[in-house]
GROMACS .gro file of C-alpha atoms in nm:
model
  434
    1MET     CA    1   4.892  -7.160   1.562
    2ASN     CA    2   4.675  -6.868   1.344
    3SER     CA    3   4.955  -6.570   1.274
    4ASP     CA    4   4.710  -6.364   1.397
    5ILE     CA    5   4.741  -6.456   1.753
    6LYS     CA    6   4.829  -6.183   1.922
    7ILE     CA    7   4.851  -6.173   2.283
    8ALA     CA    8   4.879  -5.942   2.594
    9VAL     CA    9   4.984  -6.041   2.887
   10ILE     CA   10   4.839  -5.883   3.156
   11GLY     CA   11   5.077  -5.830   3.570
   12LEU     CA   12   5.490  -5.813   3.461
   13GLY     CA   13   5.552  -6.046   3.781
   14TYR     CA   14   5.756  -6.331   3.866
   15VAL     CA   15   5.433  -6.512   3.682
   16GLY     CA   16   5.360  -6.290   3.419
   17LEU     CA   17   5.710  -6.107   3.305
   18PRO     CA   18   5.870  -6.552   3.223
   19LEU     CA   19   5.535  -6.636   3.045
   20ALA     CA   20   5.512  -6.251   2.870
   21ARG     CA   21   5.880  -6.340   2.755
   22LEU     CA   22   5.855  -6.711   2.624
   23PHE     CA   23   5.523  -6.647   2.455
   24ALA     CA   24   5.754  -6.403   2.229
   25THR     CA   25   6.000  -6.631   2.121
   26LYS     CA   26   5.651  -6.745   1.897
   27HIS     CA   27   5.391  -6.488   1.903
   28ALA     CA   28   5.338  -6.104   1.949
   29VAL     CA   29   5.294  -6.022   2.290
   30VAL     CA   30   5.220  -5.687   2.439
   31GLY     CA   31   5.328  -5.688   2.819
   32PHE     CA   32   5.089  -5.451   3.028
   33ASP     CA   33   5.196  -5.336   3.376
   34ILE     CA   34   5.018  -5.109   3.581
   35ASN     CA   35   5.373  -4.937   3.726
   36GLN     CA   36   5.556  -4.749   3.472
   37ASN     CA   37   5.879  -4.762   3.665
   38ARG     CA   38   5.811  -5.130   3.629
   39ILE     CA   39   5.808  -5.053   3.227
   40GLU     CA   40   6.057  -4.872   3.238
   41GLU     CA   41   6.368  -5.121   3.304
   42LEU     CA   42   6.210  -5.365   3.147
   43ASN     CA   43   6.215  -5.145   2.859
   44SER     CA   44   6.697  -5.133   2.914
   45GLY     CA   45   6.618  -5.527   2.943
   46ILE     CA   46   6.668  -5.521   3.320
   47ASP     CA   47   6.419  -5.761   3.527
   48SER     CA   48   6.493  -5.683   3.905
   49THR     CA   49   6.341  -5.991   4.009
   50LEU     CA   50   6.598  -6.172   3.915
   51GLU     CA   51   6.369  -6.429   3.692
   52ILE     CA   52   6.464  -6.350   3.303
   53ASP     CA   53   6.920  -6.307   3.198
   54SER     CA   54   6.950  -5.999   3.102
   55GLU     CA   55   7.023  -6.064   2.725
   56VAL     CA   56   6.764  -6.330   2.787
   57LEU     CA   57   6.572  -6.028   2.786
   58GLN     CA   58   6.698  -5.842   2.510
   59ALA     CA   59   6.658  -6.097   2.231
   60VAL     CA   60   6.302  -6.101   2.200
   61LEU     CA   61   6.275  -5.663   2.312
   62LEU     CA   62   6.065  -5.541   2.002
   63ASN     CA   63   6.076  -5.067   2.046
   64VAL     CA   64   5.742  -5.118   1.814
   65ASN     CA   65   5.407  -5.295   1.953
   66PRO     CA   66   5.358  -5.596   1.738
   67CYS     CA   67   5.033  -5.621   1.819
   68LYS     CA   68   4.917  -5.316   1.583
   69GLY     CA   69   4.885  -5.261   1.180
   70ASN     CA   70   4.883  -5.471   0.967
   71THR     CA   71   4.767  -5.779   1.030
   72SER     CA   72   4.889  -5.975   0.755
   73VAL     CA   73   5.243  -5.971   0.871
   74THR     CA   74   5.343  -6.257   1.127
   75HIS     CA   75   5.495  -6.009   1.433
   76LYS     CA   76   5.646  -6.225   1.712
   77GLY     CA   77   5.830  -6.033   2.027
   78LEU     CA   78   5.776  -5.871   2.328
   79PHE     CA   79   5.640  -5.505   2.377
   80CYS     CA   80   5.655  -5.375   2.759
   81SER     CA   81   5.401  -5.073   2.772
   82SER     CA   82   5.170  -4.909   3.062
   83LYS     CA   83   4.930  -4.775   2.817
   84LEU     CA   84   4.604  -4.986   2.742
   85GLU     CA   85   4.539  -4.897   2.385
   86ASP     CA   86   4.865  -5.108   2.326
   87ILE     CA   87   4.575  -5.376   2.412
   88GLN     CA   88   4.299  -5.323   2.225
   89GLU     CA   89   4.501  -5.484   1.929
   90CYS     CA   90   4.489  -5.844   2.109
   91ASN     CA   91   4.282  -6.112   2.062
   92TYR     CA   92   4.428  -6.333   2.390
   93TYR     CA   93   4.457  -6.171   2.743
   94ILE     CA   94   4.650  -6.356   2.989
   95VAL     CA   95   4.556  -6.196   3.368
   96THR     CA   96   4.874  -6.334   3.565
   97VAL     CA   97   4.859  -6.084   3.866
   98PRO     CA   98   4.894  -6.166   4.239
   99THR     CA   99   4.623  -6.295   4.489
  100PRO     CA  100   4.732  -6.139   4.820
  101VAL     CA  101   4.509  -6.208   5.156
  102ASP     CA  102   4.432  -6.003   5.404
  103LYS     CA  103   4.563  -5.896   5.744
  104ASN     CA  104   4.274  -6.178   5.844
  105ASN     CA  105   4.399  -6.453   5.592
  106ARG     CA  106   4.044  -6.331   5.393
  107PRO     CA  107   4.132  -6.381   5.029
  108ASP     CA  108   4.173  -6.009   4.833
  109LEU     CA  109   4.005  -6.065   4.506
  110THR     CA  110   4.129  -5.674   4.427
  111PRO     CA  111   4.411  -5.736   4.212
  112LEU     CA  112   4.193  -5.952   4.027
  113TYR     CA  113   3.918  -5.766   3.942
  114LYS     CA  114   4.135  -5.474   3.797
  115SER     CA  115   4.247  -5.601   3.559
  116SER     CA  116   3.930  -5.764   3.524
  117GLU     CA  117   3.806  -5.408   3.463
  118THR     CA  118   4.106  -5.337   3.262
  119VAL     CA  119   4.048  -5.579   2.984
  120GLY     CA  120   3.642  -5.546   2.938
  121LYS     CA  121   3.761  -5.179   2.805
  122VAL     CA  122   3.962  -5.329   2.529
  123LEU     CA  123   3.770  -5.694   2.455
  124LYS     CA  124   3.645  -5.779   2.157
  125LYS     CA  125   3.440  -6.012   1.954
  126GLY     CA  126   3.601  -6.347   1.979
  127ASP     CA  127   3.836  -6.263   2.218
  128VAL     CA  128   3.946  -6.488   2.519
  129VAL     CA  129   4.090  -6.387   2.858
  130ILE     CA  130   4.245  -6.703   2.965
  131TYR     CA  131   4.341  -6.678   3.457
  132GLU     CA  132   4.614  -6.738   3.556
  133SER     CA  133   4.570  -6.611   3.989
  134THR     CA  134   4.511  -6.850   4.150
  135VAL     CA  135   4.173  -6.865   4.305
  136TYR     CA  136   3.956  -7.086   4.434
  137PRO     CA  137   3.641  -7.268   4.213
  138GLY     CA  138   3.425  -7.031   4.109
  139VAL     CA  139   3.610  -6.683   4.021
  140THR     CA  140   3.692  -6.654   3.697
  141GLU     CA  141   3.323  -6.728   3.637
  142GLU     CA  142   3.185  -6.603   3.914
  143GLU     CA  143   3.422  -6.286   4.025
  144CYS     CA  144   3.603  -6.198   3.694
  145VAL     CA  145   3.301  -6.282   3.376
  146PRO     CA  146   3.060  -6.063   3.509
  147VAL     CA  147   3.331  -5.782   3.620
  148LEU     CA  148   3.419  -5.854   3.142
  149GLU     CA  149   3.096  -5.887   3.101
  150LYS     CA  150   2.974  -5.542   3.285
  151ILE     CA  151   3.271  -5.336   3.108
  152SER     CA  152   3.261  -5.472   2.786
  153GLY     CA  153   2.844  -5.477   2.696
  154LEU     CA  154   2.960  -5.830   2.571
  155GLN     CA  155   2.799  -6.115   2.629
  156PHE     CA  156   2.991  -6.450   2.733
  157ASN     CA  157   3.091  -6.716   2.580
  158VAL     CA  158   2.856  -6.575   2.342
  159ASP     CA  159   3.079  -6.238   2.206
  160PHE     CA  160   3.356  -6.291   2.380
  161PHE     CA  161   3.534  -6.677   2.584
  162ALA     CA  162   3.791  -6.771   2.911
  163GLY     CA  163   4.036  -7.025   3.015
  164TYR     CA  164   4.235  -7.101   3.328
  165SER     CA  165   4.559  -7.213   3.284
  166PRO     CA  166   4.699  -7.189   3.651
  167GLU     CA  167   5.056  -7.102   3.707
  168ARG     CA  168   5.362  -7.315   3.860
  169ILE     CA  169   5.611  -7.050   3.855
  170ASN     CA  170   5.896  -7.125   4.079
  171PRO     CA  171   6.038  -6.745   4.198
  172GLY     CA  172   6.457  -6.844   4.142
  173ASP     CA  173   6.404  -7.171   3.997
  174LYS     CA  174   6.669  -7.166   3.725
  175GLU     CA  175   6.610  -7.493   3.640
  176HIS     CA  176   6.284  -7.592   3.628
  177THR     CA  177   6.120  -7.265   3.437
  178VAL     CA  178   5.754  -7.220   3.291
  179ASP     CA  179   5.792  -7.399   3.001
  180LYS     CA  180   5.989  -7.692   3.138
  181ILE     CA  181   5.634  -7.731   3.389
  182LEU     CA  182   5.338  -7.894   3.258
  183LYS     CA  183   5.149  -7.678   3.214
  184VAL     CA  184   4.730  -7.774   3.322
  185THR     CA  185   4.481  -7.580   3.115
  186SER     CA  186   4.049  -7.453   3.057
  187GLY     CA  187   3.817  -7.393   2.898
  188SER     CA  188   3.486  -7.200   2.894
  189THR     CA  189   3.400  -7.414   2.615
  190PRO     CA  190   3.522  -7.761   2.496
  191GLU     CA  191   3.634  -7.548   2.202
  192VAL     CA  192   3.840  -7.305   2.382
  193GLY     CA  193   3.954  -7.575   2.613
  194GLN     CA  194   4.101  -7.660   2.321
  195LYS     CA  195   4.174  -7.323   2.150
  196VAL     CA  196   4.340  -7.252   2.503
  197ASN     CA  197   4.570  -7.577   2.529
  198GLU     CA  198   4.706  -7.549   2.178
  199LEU     CA  199   4.804  -7.170   2.274
  200TYR     CA  200   5.077  -7.317   2.598
  201LEU     CA  201   5.122  -7.612   2.339
  202SER     CA  202   5.333  -7.342   2.122
  203VAL     CA  203   5.561  -7.300   2.394
  204ILE     CA  204   5.520  -7.546   2.673
  205THR     CA  205   5.755  -7.797   2.587
  206ALA     CA  206   5.646  -8.001   2.951
  207GLY     CA  207   5.316  -8.065   2.706
  208THR     CA  208   4.952  -7.987   2.914
  209TYR     CA  209   4.638  -8.064   3.050
  210LEU     CA  210   4.355  -7.992   2.939
  211ALA     CA  211   4.122  -8.056   3.177
  212PRO     CA  212   3.733  -8.077   3.085
  213SER     CA  213   3.676  -7.758   3.266
  214ILE     CA  214   3.821  -7.382   3.439
  215LYS     CA  215   3.637  -7.477   3.771
  216VAL     CA  216   3.818  -7.810   3.787
  217ALA     CA  217   4.166  -7.657   3.735
  218GLU     CA  218   4.053  -7.397   3.984
  219ALA     CA  219   4.108  -7.638   4.243
  220ALA     CA  220   4.382  -7.840   4.088
  221LYS     CA  221   4.604  -7.546   4.137
  222VAL     CA  222   4.469  -7.379   4.484
  223ILE     CA  223   4.594  -7.806   4.604
  224GLU     CA  224   4.882  -7.828   4.492
  225ASN     CA  225   5.043  -7.557   4.704
  226SER     CA  226   4.773  -7.682   4.998
  227GLN     CA  227   4.875  -7.988   4.984
  228ARG     CA  228   5.219  -7.867   5.076
  229ASP     CA  229   5.189  -7.701   5.389
  230ILE     CA  230   5.011  -7.969   5.576
  231ASN     CA  231   5.319  -8.147   5.419
  232ILE     CA  232   5.505  -7.872   5.612
  233ALA     CA  233   5.334  -7.872   5.914
  234PHE     CA  234   5.316  -8.212   5.958
  235VAL     CA  235   5.703  -8.201   5.994
  236ASN     CA  236   5.726  -7.870   6.155
  237GLU     CA  237   5.500  -8.031   6.439
  238LEU     CA  238   5.764  -8.352   6.462
  239ALA     CA  239   6.103  -8.121   6.442
  240LYS     CA  240   5.883  -7.940   6.806
  241ILE     CA  241   5.844  -8.252   6.979
  242PHE     CA  242   6.121  -8.449   6.914
  243ASN     CA  243   6.306  -8.122   6.966
  244LEU     CA  244   6.090  -8.184   7.348
  245MET     CA  245   6.307  -8.539   7.328
  246ASP     CA  246   6.675  -8.411   7.216
  247ILE     CA  247   6.629  -8.561   6.875
  248ASP     CA  248   6.792  -8.395   6.605
  249THR     CA  249   6.442  -8.358   6.331
  250HIS     CA  250   6.682  -8.366   6.000
  251GLU     CA  251   6.841  -8.644   6.131
  252VAL     CA  252   6.453  -8.861   6.143
  253LEU     CA  253   6.395  -8.767   5.858
  254ALA     CA  254   6.718  -8.883   5.704
  255ALA     CA  255   6.685  -9.201   5.815
  256ALA     CA  256   6.291  -9.214   5.762
  257GLY     CA  257   6.355  -9.128   5.382
  258THR     CA  258   6.572  -9.438   5.291
  259LYS     CA  259   6.200  -9.554   5.237
  260TRP     CA  260   6.101  -9.566   4.847
  261ASN     CA  261   5.765  -9.378   4.908
  262PHE     CA  262   5.853  -9.180   5.221
  263LEU     CA  263   5.806  -8.749   5.163
  264PRO     CA  264   6.105  -8.571   5.147
  265PHE     CA  265   5.954  -8.255   5.305
  266LYS     CA  266   6.161  -8.018   5.565
  267PRO     CA  267   6.087  -7.825   5.856
  268GLY     CA  268   6.065  -7.438   5.789
  269LEU     CA  269   5.881  -7.073   5.813
  270VAL     CA  270   5.613  -7.122   5.562
  271GLY     CA  271   5.608  -6.777   5.329
  272GLY     CA  272   5.531  -6.579   5.040
  273HIS     CA  273   5.325  -6.561   4.781
  274CYS     CA  274   5.179  -6.927   4.698
  275ILE     CA  275   5.184  -7.217   4.960
  276GLY     CA  276   5.113  -7.003   5.232
  277VAL     CA  277   4.845  -6.755   5.091
  278ASP     CA  278   4.630  -7.052   4.860
  279PRO     CA  279   4.509  -7.315   5.161
  280TYR     CA  280   4.314  -6.925   5.331
  281TYR     CA  281   4.194  -6.937   4.937
  282LEU     CA  282   4.039  -7.294   4.950
  283ALA     CA  283   3.904  -7.243   5.355
  284GLN     CA  284   3.725  -6.942   5.241
  285LYS     CA  285   3.538  -7.187   4.959
  286ALA     CA  286   3.482  -7.435   5.204
  287GLN     CA  287   3.332  -7.147   5.425
  288GLU     CA  288   3.107  -7.012   5.242
  289ILE     CA  289   2.931  -7.414   5.102
  290GLY     CA  290   2.856  -7.447   5.499
  291TYR     CA  291   3.207  -7.672   5.502
  292HIS     CA  292   3.494  -7.646   5.832
  293PRO     CA  293   3.788  -7.766   5.670
  294GLU     CA  294   3.982  -7.855   6.005
  295ILE     CA  295   4.305  -7.966   5.814
  296ILE     CA  296   4.338  -7.664   5.615
  297LEU     CA  297   4.288  -7.492   5.856
  298GLY     CA  298   4.533  -7.681   6.133
  299GLY     CA  299   4.829  -7.685   5.902
  300ARG     CA  300   4.854  -7.328   5.843
  301ARG     CA  301   4.756  -7.229   6.216
  302LEU     CA  302   5.003  -7.450   6.341
  303ASN     CA  303   5.284  -7.303   6.058
  304ASP     CA  304   5.211  -6.909   6.093
  305SER     CA  305   5.366  -7.031   6.508
  306MET     CA  306   5.669  -7.083   6.358
  307GLY     CA  307   5.807  -6.760   6.436
  308GLU     CA  308   5.708  -6.772   6.776
  309TYR     CA  309   5.819  -7.036   6.804
  310VAL     CA  310   6.203  -7.044   6.672
  311ALA     CA  311   6.269  -6.748   6.756
  312SER     CA  312   6.159  -6.896   7.214
  313GLN     CA  313   6.393  -7.144   7.074
  314ILE     CA  314   6.717  -6.861   6.961
  315VAL     CA  315   6.644  -6.729   7.336
  316LYS     CA  316   6.618  -7.073   7.506
  317LEU     CA  317   6.982  -7.080   7.335
  318MET     CA  318   7.119  -6.788   7.446
  319ILE     CA  319   7.016  -6.874   7.837
  320LYS     CA  320   7.152  -7.140   7.802
  321ARG     CA  321   7.474  -6.984   7.592
  322GLY     CA  322   7.484  -6.690   7.990
  323ILE     CA  323   7.408  -6.377   7.731
  324THR     CA  324   7.082  -6.137   7.881
  325VAL     CA  325   6.882  -6.151   7.621
  326ASN     CA  326   6.725  -5.854   7.677
  327GLU     CA  327   6.975  -5.528   7.461
  328ALA     CA  328   7.184  -5.867   7.317
  329HIS     CA  329   7.252  -5.831   6.957
  330LEU     CA  330   7.162  -6.055   6.646
  331LEU     CA  331   7.216  -6.066   6.372
  332MET     CA  332   6.949  -6.223   6.092
  333LEU     CA  333   7.082  -6.287   5.736
  334GLY     CA  334   6.811  -6.313   5.483
  335ILE     CA  335   6.455  -6.141   5.508
  336THR     CA  336   6.282  -6.262   5.161
  337PHE     CA  337   6.049  -6.549   5.133
  338LYS     CA  338   6.292  -6.842   4.969
  339GLU     CA  339   6.721  -6.891   4.897
  340ASN     CA  340   6.829  -6.725   4.582
  341CYS     CA  341   6.476  -6.451   4.500
  342PRO     CA  342   6.462  -6.094   4.624
  343ASP     CA  343   6.060  -6.166   4.661
  344VAL     CA  344   5.964  -6.027   5.027
  345ARG     CA  345   5.656  -6.149   5.008
  346ASN     CA  346   5.465  -6.265   5.277
  347THR     CA  347   5.786  -6.367   5.381
  348LYS     CA  348   5.781  -6.507   5.712
  349ILE     CA  349   6.103  -6.396   5.900
  350VAL     CA  350   5.899  -6.091   5.935
  351ASP     CA  351   5.732  -6.291   6.250
  352LEU     CA  352   6.058  -6.408   6.315
  353ILE     CA  353   6.205  -6.041   6.403
  354GLN     CA  354   5.908  -5.936   6.558
  355ALA     CA  355   5.900  -6.281   6.833
  356LEU     CA  356   6.262  -6.178   6.904
  357LYS     CA  357   6.195  -5.795   6.911
  358ASP     CA  358   5.911  -5.909   7.148
  359TYR     CA  359   6.189  -5.992   7.353
  360GLY     CA  360   6.448  -5.680   7.429
  361VAL     CA  361   6.621  -5.814   7.138
  362GLN     CA  362   6.824  -5.613   6.902
  363VAL     CA  363   6.772  -5.712   6.489
  364THR     CA  364   7.023  -5.614   6.242
  365VAL     CA  365   6.914  -5.745   5.907
  366TYR     CA  366   7.166  -5.834   5.618
  367ASP     CA  367   6.919  -5.948   5.321
  368PRO     CA  368   7.198  -5.896   4.940
  369LEU     CA  369   6.953  -5.926   4.788
  370ALA     CA  370   6.673  -5.814   4.892
  371ASN     CA  371   6.517  -5.483   4.830
  372PRO     CA  372   6.631  -5.256   5.089
  373LYS     CA  373   6.340  -4.972   4.993
  374GLU     CA  374   6.099  -5.257   4.952
  375VAL     CA  375   6.084  -5.414   5.276
  376MET     CA  376   6.070  -5.055   5.464
  377ARG     CA  377   5.755  -4.989   5.257
  378GLU     CA  378   5.647  -5.343   5.320
  379TYR     CA  379   5.676  -5.452   5.610
  380GLN     CA  380   5.867  -5.073   5.800
  381ILE     CA  381   6.220  -5.269   5.831
  382GLU     CA  382   6.566  -5.177   5.730
  383THR     CA  383   6.803  -5.327   5.620
  384ILE     CA  384   7.211  -5.305   5.591
  385ALA     CA  385   7.352  -5.262   5.254
  386ILE     CA  386   7.651  -5.456   5.329
  387ALA     CA  387   7.692  -5.739   5.610
  388PRO     CA  388   7.880  -5.553   5.881
  389THR     CA  389   8.189  -5.565   6.049
  390GLN     CA  390   8.004  -5.633   6.408
  391LYS     CA  391   8.080  -5.899   6.711
  392PHE     CA  392   7.699  -6.000   6.787
  393ASP     CA  393   7.548  -6.188   7.033
  394ALA     CA  394   7.331  -6.448   6.833
  395LEU     CA  395   7.352  -6.528   6.405
  396VAL     CA  396   6.951  -6.712   6.291
  397LEU     CA  397   7.074  -6.779   5.880
  398GLY     CA  398   6.691  -6.712   5.863
  399VAL     CA  399   6.739  -6.760   5.401
  400ALA     CA  400   6.959  -7.045   5.231
  401HIS     CA  401   7.111  -6.788   5.045
  402THR     CA  402   7.425  -6.939   4.858
  403ALA     CA  403   7.601  -6.644   4.912
  404PHE     CA  404   7.545  -6.710   5.306
  405LEU     CA  405   7.616  -7.035   5.287
  406ASN     CA  406   7.973  -6.917   5.146
  407MET     CA  407   8.025  -6.700   5.419
  408ASP     CA  408   8.270  -6.731   5.688
  409LEU     CA  409   8.012  -6.676   5.970
  410GLY     CA  410   8.308  -6.700   6.243
  411GLN     CA  411   8.361  -6.352   6.164
  412PHE     CA  412   8.039  -6.237   6.302
  413ARG     CA  413   8.072  -6.463   6.649
  414ASN     CA  414   8.191  -6.322   7.013
  415GLU     CA  415   8.320  -6.627   7.230
  416LYS     CA  416   7.988  -6.655   7.355
  417SER     CA  417   7.735  -6.564   7.075
  418ILE     CA  418   7.533  -6.869   6.889
  419LEU     CA  419   7.455  -6.971   6.532
  420TYR     CA  420   7.148  -7.110   6.513
  421ASP     CA  421   7.012  -7.255   6.178
  422VAL     CA  422   6.649  -7.233   6.030
  423LYS     CA  423   6.751  -7.409   5.736
  424GLY     CA  424   6.813  -7.683   5.861
  425VAL     CA  425   7.166  -7.651   5.587
  426LEU     CA  426   7.509  -7.537   5.718
  427LYS     CA  427   7.780  -7.868   5.845
  428GLU     CA  428   7.967  -7.676   6.110
  429GLY     CA  429   7.924  -7.413   6.386
  430VAL     CA  430   7.540  -7.478   6.457
  431ASP     CA  431   7.402  -7.460   6.837
  432GLY     CA  432   7.061  -7.450   6.800
  433ARG     CA  433   6.878  -7.580   6.393
  434LEU     CA  434   6.499  -7.616   6.353
   0.00000   0.00000   0.00000
């Protein structure tokens, strides 16, 4: 690899920071984010997303910009900044901003447009812009590149080039880190594809797979999570059927799982920034070209309905136990979208909480990992700072944080209260589970 490589990573969230940190072990890297508080936090060696340990982050942090100055000097390390001038001397720009959906589940490309405008202001001849954000096929070249051309005044595939390498970050997973997950790469020309592939290959120990085109790489990413979404929807439907038959779904799955090629999916609430969102991107593009995706949208509808379904099951258990549902006190354990992770984006626990409130249940939320200010800002839900000592009519394990699994949940129960296990992980004392 050329020692003059200078990388700017745009967006320092769950995807961007681990990638920037990894590249900084071999290259000069500037991590760019418009959130000044985030920049100050990272420069102090703290990552509130808990993806990078403090000592690991501090090992690559620099006090000076390694991408500025004498290009004949080999630099490596990470410099974090919110100033545009700090990325103007970079030659690789990697965009890792989120791609959410709006309230109507339509793809919201605003973060991509704005980050493309930012890169366009500093884009130079010979530069390569690589996108990692999950999109439907065609977004990089049909939506982002025109923005780069307009802002920079440069011509695509003549003056500058593009690549796409879909992120495969699994938040909270300390085993399957970015360097240990095989990386799909692509470029806007065969030559650029090779350059992009070599760049990632310099730090990804698991290896890379060079896709033949950007659109193939984009499509590969969006179906990864759509496939998981559909499979989870299938077992969620099984859970509904087996509950009506008074059969334990988890016992059925354990028995079926003895077959060598059985896929080990479990029922649950499907949220987060990938599985609960990406299928809508593919569905949107399919509808634009005149095809109605029945299975993809069918799976989404079923998974999106699970919060209300789980609430109904909890209420039925409360009624059977003789608990007055209206004004009953319920402790919700967890509000993040997955275990051992502070990320609350698109968490479906919120759907469950709202459905329970519709029944008149008074819900108290406790999650030691979630940021109370972020939860309030995103969902207008108050989370208590410490575990309560009062008794509750019902307890719901919504998220399988290790802290909850090691907790004596009996201390919160009265003589009638029920315990419902959304995740199906508790071994005893459970009155119901999905």
